[in-house]
Tab-separated table of C-alpha atoms in Angstrom:
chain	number	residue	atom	x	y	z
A	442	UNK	CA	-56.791	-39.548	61.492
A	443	UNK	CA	-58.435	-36.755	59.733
A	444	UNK	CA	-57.393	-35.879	56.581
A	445	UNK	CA	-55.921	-32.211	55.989
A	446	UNK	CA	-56.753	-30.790	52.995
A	447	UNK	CA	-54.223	-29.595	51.030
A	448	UNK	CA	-55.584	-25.807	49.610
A	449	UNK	CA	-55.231	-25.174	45.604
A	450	UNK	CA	-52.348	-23.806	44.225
A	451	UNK	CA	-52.336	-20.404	43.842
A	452	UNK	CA	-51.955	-18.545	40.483
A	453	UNK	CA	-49.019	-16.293	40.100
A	454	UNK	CA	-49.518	-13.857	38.098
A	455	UNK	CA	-46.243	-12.016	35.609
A	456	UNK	CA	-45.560	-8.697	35.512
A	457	UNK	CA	-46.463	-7.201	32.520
A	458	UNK	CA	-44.047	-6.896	29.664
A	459	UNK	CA	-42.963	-3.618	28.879
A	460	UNK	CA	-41.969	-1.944	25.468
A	461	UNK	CA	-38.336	-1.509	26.818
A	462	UNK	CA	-38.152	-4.869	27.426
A	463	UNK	CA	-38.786	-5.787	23.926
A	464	UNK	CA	-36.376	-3.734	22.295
A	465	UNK	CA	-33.581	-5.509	21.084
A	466	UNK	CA	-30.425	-4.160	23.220
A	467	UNK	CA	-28.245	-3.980	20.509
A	468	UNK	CA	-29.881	-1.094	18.958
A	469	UNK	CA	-30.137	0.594	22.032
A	470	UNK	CA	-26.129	1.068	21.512
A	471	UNK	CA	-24.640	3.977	21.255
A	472	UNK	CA	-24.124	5.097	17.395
A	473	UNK	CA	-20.215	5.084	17.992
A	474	UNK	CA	-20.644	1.633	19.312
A	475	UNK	CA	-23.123	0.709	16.313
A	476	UNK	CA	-21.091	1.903	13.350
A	477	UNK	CA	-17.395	0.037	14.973
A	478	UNK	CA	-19.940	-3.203	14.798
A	479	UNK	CA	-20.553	-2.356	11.037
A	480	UNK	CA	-17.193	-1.441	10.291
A	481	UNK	CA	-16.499	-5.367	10.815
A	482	UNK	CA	-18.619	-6.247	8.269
A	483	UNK	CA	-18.179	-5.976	4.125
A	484	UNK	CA	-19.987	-2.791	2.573
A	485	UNK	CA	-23.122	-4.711	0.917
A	486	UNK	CA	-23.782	-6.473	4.735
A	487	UNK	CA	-23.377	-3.254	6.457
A	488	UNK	CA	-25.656	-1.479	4.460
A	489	UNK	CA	-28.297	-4.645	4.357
A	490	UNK	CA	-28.681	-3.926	7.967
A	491	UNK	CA	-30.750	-1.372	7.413
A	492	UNK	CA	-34.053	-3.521	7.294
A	493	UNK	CA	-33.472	-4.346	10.614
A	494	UNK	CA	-34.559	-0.610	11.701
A	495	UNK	CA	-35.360	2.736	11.314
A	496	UNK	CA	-32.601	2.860	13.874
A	497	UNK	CA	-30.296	1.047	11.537
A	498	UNK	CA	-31.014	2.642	8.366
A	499	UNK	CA	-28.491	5.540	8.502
A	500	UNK	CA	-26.173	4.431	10.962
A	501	UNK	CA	-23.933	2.456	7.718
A	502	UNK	CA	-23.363	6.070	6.156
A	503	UNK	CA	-21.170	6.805	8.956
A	504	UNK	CA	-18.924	3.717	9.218
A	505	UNK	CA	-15.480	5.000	8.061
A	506	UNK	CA	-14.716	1.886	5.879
A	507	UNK	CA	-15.517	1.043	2.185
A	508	UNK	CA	-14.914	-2.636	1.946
A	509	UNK	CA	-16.827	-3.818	-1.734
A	510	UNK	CA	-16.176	-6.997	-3.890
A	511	UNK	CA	-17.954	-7.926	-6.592
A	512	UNK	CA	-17.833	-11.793	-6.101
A	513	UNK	CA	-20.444	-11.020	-3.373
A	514	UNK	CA	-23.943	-12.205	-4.884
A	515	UNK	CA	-26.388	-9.696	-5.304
A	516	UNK	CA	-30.362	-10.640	-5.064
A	517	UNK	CA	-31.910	-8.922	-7.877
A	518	UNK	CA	-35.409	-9.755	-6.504
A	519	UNK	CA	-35.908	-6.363	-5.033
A	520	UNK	CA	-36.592	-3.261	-6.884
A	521	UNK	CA	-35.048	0.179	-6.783
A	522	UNK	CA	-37.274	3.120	-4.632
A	523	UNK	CA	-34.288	5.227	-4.776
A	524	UNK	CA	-34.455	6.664	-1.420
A	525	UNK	CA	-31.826	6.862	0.946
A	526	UNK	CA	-32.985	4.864	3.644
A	527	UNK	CA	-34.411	1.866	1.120
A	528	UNK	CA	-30.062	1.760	-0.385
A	529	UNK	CA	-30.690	-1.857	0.223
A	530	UNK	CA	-33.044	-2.609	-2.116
A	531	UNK	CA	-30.742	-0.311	-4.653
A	532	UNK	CA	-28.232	-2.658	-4.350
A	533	UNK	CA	-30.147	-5.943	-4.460
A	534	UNK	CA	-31.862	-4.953	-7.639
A	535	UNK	CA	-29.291	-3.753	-9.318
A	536	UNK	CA	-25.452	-4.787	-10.362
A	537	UNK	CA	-22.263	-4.138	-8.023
A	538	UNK	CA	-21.678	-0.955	-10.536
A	539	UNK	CA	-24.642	0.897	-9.680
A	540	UNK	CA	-24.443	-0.539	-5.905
A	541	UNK	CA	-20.392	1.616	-5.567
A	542	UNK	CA	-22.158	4.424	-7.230
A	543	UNK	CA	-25.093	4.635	-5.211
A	544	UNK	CA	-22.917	4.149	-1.522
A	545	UNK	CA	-20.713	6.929	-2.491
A	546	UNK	CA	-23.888	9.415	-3.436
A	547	UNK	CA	-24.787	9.023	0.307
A	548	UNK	CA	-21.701	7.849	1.830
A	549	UNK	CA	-20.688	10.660	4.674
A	550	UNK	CA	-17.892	9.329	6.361
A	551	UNK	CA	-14.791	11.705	6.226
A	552	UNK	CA	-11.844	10.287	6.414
A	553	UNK	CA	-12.099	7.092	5.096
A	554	UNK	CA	-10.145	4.951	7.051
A	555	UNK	CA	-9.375	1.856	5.162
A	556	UNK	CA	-10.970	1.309	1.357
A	557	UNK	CA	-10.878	-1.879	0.068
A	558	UNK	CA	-11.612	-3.004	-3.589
A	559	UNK	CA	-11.629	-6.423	-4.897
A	560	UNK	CA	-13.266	-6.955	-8.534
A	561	UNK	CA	-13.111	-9.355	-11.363
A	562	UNK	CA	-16.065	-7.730	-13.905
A	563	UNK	CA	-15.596	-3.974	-13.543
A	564	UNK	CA	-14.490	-1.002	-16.386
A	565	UNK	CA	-11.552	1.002	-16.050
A	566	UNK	CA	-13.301	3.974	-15.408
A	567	UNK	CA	-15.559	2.890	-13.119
A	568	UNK	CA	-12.669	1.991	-10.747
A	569	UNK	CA	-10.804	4.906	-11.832
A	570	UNK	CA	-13.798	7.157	-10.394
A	571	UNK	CA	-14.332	5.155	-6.962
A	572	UNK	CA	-10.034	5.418	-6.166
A	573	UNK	CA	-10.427	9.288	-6.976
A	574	UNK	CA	-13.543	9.002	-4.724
A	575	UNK	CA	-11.564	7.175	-2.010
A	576	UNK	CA	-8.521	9.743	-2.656
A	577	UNK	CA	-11.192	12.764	-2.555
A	578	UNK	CA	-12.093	11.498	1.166
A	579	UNK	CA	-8.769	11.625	2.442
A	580	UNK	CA	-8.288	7.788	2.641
A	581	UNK	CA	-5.815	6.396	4.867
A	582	UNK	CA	-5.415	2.665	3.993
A	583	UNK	CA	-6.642	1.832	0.350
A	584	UNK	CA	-6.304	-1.995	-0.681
A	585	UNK	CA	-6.834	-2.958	-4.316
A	586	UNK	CA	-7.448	-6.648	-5.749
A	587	UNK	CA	-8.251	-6.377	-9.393
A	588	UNK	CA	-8.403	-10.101	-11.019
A	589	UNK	CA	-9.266	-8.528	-14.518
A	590	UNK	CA	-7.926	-9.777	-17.900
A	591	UNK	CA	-6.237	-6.547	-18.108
A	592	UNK	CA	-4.446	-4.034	-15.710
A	593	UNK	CA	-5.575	-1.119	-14.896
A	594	UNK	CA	-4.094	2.706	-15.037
A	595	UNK	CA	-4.559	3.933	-11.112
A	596	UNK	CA	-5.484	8.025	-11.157
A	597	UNK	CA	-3.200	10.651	-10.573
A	598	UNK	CA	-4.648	11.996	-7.480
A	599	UNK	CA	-4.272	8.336	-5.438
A	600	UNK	CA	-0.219	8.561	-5.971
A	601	UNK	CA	-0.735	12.473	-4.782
A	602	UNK	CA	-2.662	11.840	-1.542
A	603	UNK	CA	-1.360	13.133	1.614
A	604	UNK	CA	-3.365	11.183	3.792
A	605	UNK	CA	-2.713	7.580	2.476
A	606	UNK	CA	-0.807	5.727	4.986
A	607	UNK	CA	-0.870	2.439	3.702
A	608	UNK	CA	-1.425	1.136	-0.281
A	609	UNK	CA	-1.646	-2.335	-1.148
A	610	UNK	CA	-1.750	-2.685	-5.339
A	611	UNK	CA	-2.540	-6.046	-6.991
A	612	UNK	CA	-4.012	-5.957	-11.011
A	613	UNK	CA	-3.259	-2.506	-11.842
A	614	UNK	CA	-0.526	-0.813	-14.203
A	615	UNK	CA	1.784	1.682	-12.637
A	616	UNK	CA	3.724	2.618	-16.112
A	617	UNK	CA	1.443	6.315	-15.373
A	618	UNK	CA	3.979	7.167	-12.930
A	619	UNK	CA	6.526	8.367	-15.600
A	620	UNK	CA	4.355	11.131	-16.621
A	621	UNK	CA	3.927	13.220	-13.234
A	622	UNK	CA	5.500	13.402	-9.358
A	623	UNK	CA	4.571	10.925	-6.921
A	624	UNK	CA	4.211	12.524	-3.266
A	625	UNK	CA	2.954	10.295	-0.294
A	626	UNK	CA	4.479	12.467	2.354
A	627	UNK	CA	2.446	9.705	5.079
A	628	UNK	CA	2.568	6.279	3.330
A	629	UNK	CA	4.222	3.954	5.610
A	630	UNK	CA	3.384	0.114	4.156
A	631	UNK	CA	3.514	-0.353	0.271
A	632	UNK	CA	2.800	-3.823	-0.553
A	633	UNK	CA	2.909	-4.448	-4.975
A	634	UNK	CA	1.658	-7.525	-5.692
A	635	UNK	CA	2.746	-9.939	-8.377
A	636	UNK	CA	0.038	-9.024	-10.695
A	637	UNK	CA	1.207	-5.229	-10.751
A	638	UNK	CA	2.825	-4.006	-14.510
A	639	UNK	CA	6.104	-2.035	-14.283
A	640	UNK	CA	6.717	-1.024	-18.125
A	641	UNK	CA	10.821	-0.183	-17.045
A	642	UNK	CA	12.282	0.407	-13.600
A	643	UNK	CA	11.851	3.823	-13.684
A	644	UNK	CA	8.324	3.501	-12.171
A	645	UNK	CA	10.037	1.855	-9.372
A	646	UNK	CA	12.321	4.997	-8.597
A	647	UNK	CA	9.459	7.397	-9.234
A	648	UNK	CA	7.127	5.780	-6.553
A	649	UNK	CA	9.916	4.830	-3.919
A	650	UNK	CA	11.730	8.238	-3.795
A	651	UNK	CA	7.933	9.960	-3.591
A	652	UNK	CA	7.536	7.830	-0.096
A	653	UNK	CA	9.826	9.520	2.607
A	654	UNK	CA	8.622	7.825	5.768
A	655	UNK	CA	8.159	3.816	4.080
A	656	UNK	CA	9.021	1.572	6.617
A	657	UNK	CA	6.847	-1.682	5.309
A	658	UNK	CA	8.210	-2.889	1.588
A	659	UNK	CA	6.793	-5.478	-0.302
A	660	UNK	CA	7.608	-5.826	-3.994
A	661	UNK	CA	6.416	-9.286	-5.511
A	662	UNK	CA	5.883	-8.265	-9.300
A	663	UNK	CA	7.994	-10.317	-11.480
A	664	UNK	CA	7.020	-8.893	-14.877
A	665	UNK	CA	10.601	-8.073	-16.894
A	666	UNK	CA	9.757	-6.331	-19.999
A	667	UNK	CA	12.671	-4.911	-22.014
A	668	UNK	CA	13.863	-1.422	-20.037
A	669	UNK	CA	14.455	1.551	-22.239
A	670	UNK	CA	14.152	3.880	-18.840
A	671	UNK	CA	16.196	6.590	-17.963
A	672	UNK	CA	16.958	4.568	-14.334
A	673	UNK	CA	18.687	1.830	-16.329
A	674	UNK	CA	20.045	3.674	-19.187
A	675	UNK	CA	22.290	5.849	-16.448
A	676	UNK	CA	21.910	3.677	-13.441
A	677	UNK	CA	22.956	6.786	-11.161
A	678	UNK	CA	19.856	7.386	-9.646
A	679	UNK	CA	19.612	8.549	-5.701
A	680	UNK	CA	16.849	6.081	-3.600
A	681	UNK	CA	16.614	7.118	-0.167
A	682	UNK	CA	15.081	4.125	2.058
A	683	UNK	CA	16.257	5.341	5.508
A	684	UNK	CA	13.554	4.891	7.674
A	685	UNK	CA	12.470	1.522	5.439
A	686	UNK	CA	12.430	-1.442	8.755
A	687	UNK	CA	10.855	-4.213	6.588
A	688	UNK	CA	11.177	-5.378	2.783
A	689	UNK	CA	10.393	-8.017	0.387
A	690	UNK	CA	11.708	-7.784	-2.936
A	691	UNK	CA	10.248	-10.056	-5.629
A	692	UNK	CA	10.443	-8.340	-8.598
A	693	UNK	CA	13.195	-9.538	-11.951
A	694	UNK	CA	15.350	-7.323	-13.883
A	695	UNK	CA	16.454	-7.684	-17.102
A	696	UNK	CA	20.998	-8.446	-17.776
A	697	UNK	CA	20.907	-4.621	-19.264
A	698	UNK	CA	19.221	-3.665	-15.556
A	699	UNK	CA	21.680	-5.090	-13.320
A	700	UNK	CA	23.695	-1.991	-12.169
A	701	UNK	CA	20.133	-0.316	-11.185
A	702	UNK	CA	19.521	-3.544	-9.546
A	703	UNK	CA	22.336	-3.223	-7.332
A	704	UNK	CA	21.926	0.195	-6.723
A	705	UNK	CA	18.113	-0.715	-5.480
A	706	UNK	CA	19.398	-2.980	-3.588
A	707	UNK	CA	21.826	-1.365	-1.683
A	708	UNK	CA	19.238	1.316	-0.642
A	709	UNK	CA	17.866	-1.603	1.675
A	710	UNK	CA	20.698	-1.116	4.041
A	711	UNK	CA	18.831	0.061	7.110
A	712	UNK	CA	15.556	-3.179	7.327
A	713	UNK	CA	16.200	-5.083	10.069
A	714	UNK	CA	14.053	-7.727	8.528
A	715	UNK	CA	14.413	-8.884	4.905
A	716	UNK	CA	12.612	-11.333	2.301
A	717	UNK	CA	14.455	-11.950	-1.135
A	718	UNK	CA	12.633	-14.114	-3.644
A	719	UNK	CA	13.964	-16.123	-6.060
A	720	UNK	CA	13.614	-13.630	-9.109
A	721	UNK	CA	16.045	-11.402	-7.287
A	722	UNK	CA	18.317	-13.479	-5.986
A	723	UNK	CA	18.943	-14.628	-9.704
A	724	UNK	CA	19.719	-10.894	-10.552
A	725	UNK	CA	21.734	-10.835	-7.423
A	726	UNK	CA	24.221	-13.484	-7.755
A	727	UNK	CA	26.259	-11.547	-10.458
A	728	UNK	CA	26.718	-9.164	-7.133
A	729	UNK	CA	30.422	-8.430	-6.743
A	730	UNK	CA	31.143	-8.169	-2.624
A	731	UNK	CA	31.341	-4.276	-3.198
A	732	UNK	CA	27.396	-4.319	-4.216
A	733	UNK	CA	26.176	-6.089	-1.172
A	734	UNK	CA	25.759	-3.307	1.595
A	735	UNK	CA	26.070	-3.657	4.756
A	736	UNK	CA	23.132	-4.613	7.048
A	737	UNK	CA	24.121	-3.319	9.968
A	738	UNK	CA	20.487	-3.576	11.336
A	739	UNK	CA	19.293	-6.706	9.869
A	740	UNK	CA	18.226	-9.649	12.046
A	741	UNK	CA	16.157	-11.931	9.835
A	742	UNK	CA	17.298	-13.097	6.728
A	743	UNK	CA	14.669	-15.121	4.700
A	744	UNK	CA	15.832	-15.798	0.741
A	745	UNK	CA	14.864	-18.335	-2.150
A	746	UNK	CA	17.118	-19.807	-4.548
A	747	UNK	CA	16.044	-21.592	-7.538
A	748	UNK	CA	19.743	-23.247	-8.178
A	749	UNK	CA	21.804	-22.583	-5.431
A	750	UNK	CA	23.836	-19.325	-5.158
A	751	UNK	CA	26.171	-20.275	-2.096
A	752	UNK	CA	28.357	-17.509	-3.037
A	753	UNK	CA	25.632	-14.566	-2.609
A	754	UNK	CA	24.594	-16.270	0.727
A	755	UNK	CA	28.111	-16.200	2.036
A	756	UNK	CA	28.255	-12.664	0.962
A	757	UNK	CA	24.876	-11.784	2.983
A	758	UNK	CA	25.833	-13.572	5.839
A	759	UNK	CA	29.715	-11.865	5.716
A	760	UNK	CA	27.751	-8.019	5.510
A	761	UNK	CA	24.655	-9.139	7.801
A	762	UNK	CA	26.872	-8.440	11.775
A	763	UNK	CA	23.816	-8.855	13.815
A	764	UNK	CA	21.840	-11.875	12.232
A	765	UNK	CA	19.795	-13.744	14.469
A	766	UNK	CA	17.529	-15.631	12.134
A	767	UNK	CA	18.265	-17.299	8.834
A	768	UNK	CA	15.503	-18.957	6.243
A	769	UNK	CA	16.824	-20.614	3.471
A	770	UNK	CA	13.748	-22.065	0.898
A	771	UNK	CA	15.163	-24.314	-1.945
A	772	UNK	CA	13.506	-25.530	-5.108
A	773	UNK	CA	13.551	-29.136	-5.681
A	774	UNK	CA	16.653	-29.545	-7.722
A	775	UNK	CA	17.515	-33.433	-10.068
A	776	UNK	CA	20.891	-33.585	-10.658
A	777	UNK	CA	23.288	-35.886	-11.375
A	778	UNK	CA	26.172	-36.482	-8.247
A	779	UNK	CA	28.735	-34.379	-9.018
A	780	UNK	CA	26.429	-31.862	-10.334
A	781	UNK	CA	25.040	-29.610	-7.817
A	782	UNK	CA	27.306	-26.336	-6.307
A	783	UNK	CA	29.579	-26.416	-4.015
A	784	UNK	CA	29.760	-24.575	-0.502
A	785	UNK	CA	33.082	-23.196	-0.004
A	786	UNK	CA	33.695	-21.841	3.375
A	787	UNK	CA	34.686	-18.196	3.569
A	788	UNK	CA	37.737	-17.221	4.343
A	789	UNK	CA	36.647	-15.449	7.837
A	790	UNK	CA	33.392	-16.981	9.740
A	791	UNK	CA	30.665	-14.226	9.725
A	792	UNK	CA	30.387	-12.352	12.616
A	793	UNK	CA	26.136	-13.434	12.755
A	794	UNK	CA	27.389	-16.734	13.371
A	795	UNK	CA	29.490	-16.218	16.295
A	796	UNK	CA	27.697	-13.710	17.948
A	797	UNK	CA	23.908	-13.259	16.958
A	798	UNK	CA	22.453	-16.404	14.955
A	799	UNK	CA	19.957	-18.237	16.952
A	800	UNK	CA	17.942	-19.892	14.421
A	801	UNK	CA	18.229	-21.351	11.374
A	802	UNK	CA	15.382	-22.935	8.552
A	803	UNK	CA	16.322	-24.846	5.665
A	804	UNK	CA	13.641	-25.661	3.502
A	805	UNK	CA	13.382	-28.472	0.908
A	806	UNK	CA	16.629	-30.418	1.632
A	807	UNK	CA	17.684	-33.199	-0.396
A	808	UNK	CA	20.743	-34.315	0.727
A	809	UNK	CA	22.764	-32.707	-1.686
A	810	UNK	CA	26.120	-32.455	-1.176
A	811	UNK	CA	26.596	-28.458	-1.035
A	812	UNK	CA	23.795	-28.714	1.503
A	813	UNK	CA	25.263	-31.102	3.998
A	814	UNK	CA	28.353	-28.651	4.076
A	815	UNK	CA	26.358	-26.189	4.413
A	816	UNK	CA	24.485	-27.467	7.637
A	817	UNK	CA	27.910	-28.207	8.679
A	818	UNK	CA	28.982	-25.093	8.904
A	819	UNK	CA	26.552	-23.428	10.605
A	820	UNK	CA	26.499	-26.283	13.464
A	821	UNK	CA	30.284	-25.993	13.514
A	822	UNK	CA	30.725	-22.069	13.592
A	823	UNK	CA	26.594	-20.457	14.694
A	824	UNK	CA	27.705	-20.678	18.400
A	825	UNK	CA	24.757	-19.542	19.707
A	826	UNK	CA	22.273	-21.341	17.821
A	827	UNK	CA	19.235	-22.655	19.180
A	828	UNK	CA	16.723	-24.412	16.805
A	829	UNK	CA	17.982	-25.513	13.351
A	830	UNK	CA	14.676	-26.450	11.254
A	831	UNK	CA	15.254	-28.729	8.614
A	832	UNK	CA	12.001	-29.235	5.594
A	833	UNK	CA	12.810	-32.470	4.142
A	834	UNK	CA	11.731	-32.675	0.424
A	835	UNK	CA	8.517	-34.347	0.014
A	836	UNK	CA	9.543	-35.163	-3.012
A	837	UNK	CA	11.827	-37.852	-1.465
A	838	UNK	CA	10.864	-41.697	-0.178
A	839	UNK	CA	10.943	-42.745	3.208
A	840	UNK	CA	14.645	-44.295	3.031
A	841	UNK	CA	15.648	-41.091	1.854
A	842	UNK	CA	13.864	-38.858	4.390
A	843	UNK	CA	15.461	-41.626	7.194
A	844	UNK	CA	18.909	-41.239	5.876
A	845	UNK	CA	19.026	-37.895	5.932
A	846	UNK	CA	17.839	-38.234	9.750
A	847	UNK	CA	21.073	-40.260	10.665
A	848	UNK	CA	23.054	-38.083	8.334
A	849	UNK	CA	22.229	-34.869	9.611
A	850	UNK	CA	21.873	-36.488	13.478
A	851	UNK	CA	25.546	-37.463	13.115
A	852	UNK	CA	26.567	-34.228	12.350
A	853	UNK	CA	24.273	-32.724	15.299
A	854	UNK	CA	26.313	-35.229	17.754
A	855	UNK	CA	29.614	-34.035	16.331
A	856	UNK	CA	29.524	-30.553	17.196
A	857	UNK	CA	27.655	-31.107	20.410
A	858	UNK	CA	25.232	-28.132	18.842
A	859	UNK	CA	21.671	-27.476	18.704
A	860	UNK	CA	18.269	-28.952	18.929
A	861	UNK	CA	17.420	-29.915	15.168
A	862	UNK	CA	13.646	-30.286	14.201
A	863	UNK	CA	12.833	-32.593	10.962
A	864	UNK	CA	9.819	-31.837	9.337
């Protein structure tokens, strides 16, 4: 047969590549698109992306967030032009200092819309300056995160700001707020960490009562210092809290305090969700029933005890109608049996546990006693409970963690109640 030939194959030829084609796509982004991309990233990295571009180059000036921290390495390889568009090598050759300074000479942005600060190595003035900066350019969320050796005074002009809507303070010293007026006619979430210097209660007062829209209340500063204040001297001061939805108060106060205490507490009356750390509840379980207000609003309870205060719970539970979650944490306690408090049933069964209660969290159980009748009586009365969480104490062996299993499963069986997890 004769043979077909089979013919070469051809050569295709590409089409040419084009300039468009080689442009990245991401530049080709809108700037509104370009700028929420940069506003995901810390301050140093957004402005580093300028060497990607020309394109790039001014786009960080108009990201409306100031995020900076000073554990962030900076390469000092590079050295300073001083032009705008070459900010990168400004703040690779120089220190974090110079780097704040420099952003904020070409920083356009207006308003700020979150400003974040976090700094170990930095002088009082310098972060004075940038939060009057950040105050100047009607920031709305400001977070500071100062892990100094020393606190430091915040300006007058942050606690003035009308445009602040939410302030989160750790490392600074708020004693300043005694000399002048505090209005944040917008602040809605005030978190104070527990590095944050109260000199006497009456800073507390000051600041709350210059914050009539708070609804998010976090208070974790445990400093006590003796209180020569005004607030504590008279302890008939006016705080009102009314539109306050959240809180979570952390903060001691000195024997000499404890009427202001109470008072501060019962301004708290409208959260519907509520955190109580150990610190307070010490100060707290000197609370007569008349002290305790009533939380008409409140659904989740969460409080710590050091040495258990059964009575203050049972007066909690007793002014808390419409309770649906309860967190009890626990310190690890030694005693010796016979030693630990006793739960003593109230005289009327709250109305949360009837009605409302659907879970309940006990953290750190031992098998005390107290807390056995305490279990007890929320399986036996909490008629609509669901899920009762129960931490065992890792402190505790294996036979110990199983008896309290069979203990607590007994009990479970008894009332015919709820589902209990063991962690």
């Amino acid at each position: 047969m004769p043979q077909t030939s089979i013919p070469p194959p051809q050569r295709r030829h590409l089409p040419p590549i084009t300039a468009v084609e080689t442009t990245d796509k991401i530049s080709q982004l809108p700037d509104v698109l370009l700028t929420k991309i940069l506003s995901l990233l810390p301050t140093k990295q957004s402005v580093r992306t300028g060497i990607l571009s020309k394109r790039w180059r001014p786009l960080w000036t108009s990201v409306p967030l100031l995020d900076f921290d000073d554990e962030i390495p900076f390469d000092r390889s590079e050295s300073e032009t001083g032009r705008k568009e070459d900010l990168i090598k400004t703040q690779n050759s120089t220190g974090f200092t110079d780097f704040v300074y420099s952003v904020f000479l070409f920083y356009e942005a207006e308003p700020v819309n979150r400003f974040r600060l976090r700094c170990a190595n930095c002088s009082d003035s310098n972060i004075t300056a940038w939060v009057g900066q950040a105050a100047q350019r009607k920031v709305k969320e400001i977070e500071l995160t100062l892990s100094l050796s020393r606190y430091v005074a915040l300006p007058r002009r942050l606690f003035n700001c009308d445009t602040v809507s939410v302030m989160k303070l750790n490392g600074v010293f708020l004693n300043a707020l005694v000399s002048f007026s505090v209005k944040l006619p917008r602040l809605r979430v005030l978190h104070v960490g527990d590095r944050v210097l109260f000199g006497c209660h009456d800073c507390i007062v000051m600041l709350l009562n210059g914050c009539p829209v708070l609804e998010d209340l976090s208070i974790e500063s445990s400093y006590s210092d003796a209180c020569g204040g005004r607030v504590c001297a008279k302890g008939d001061f006016e705080l009102n809290l009314k539109n306050l939805v959240k809180a979570k108060i952390g903060f001691s106060w000195k024997k000499i305090c404890q009427k202001s205490m109470f008072l501060f507490f019962q301004s708290l009356s409208n959260v519907r969700f509520l955190s109580i750390t150990h610190s307070t509840a010490a100060c707290l379980k000197y609370a007569l029933a008349s002290d305790i207000p009533m939380f008409n609003n409140l659904i989740q309870l969460e409080i710590s005890f050091g040495n258990y205060y059964w009575d203050l719970l049972a007066k909690l539970l007793q002014n808390s109608r419409r309770l649906e979650a309860l967190i009890v944490h626990k310190e690890t306690q030694k005693y010796t049996k016979g030693q630990d408090s006793k739960w003593n049933n109230p005289l009327h069964v709250p109305d949360c546990l009837l009605v409302h209660l659907k879970t309940f969290c006990l953290k750190e159980y031992q098998g005390w006693e107290s807390e056995k009748e305490f279990v007890g009586y929320i399986l036996q009365n909490a008629r609509v409970l669901e899920t009762m969480t129960i931490y065992i104490a890792s402190s505790l062996d294996l036979d110990a963690h199983l008896q309290i299993r069979r203990n607590l499963s007994t009990l479970q069986r008894s009332f015919q109640s709820c589902h209990i997890v063991f962690h």
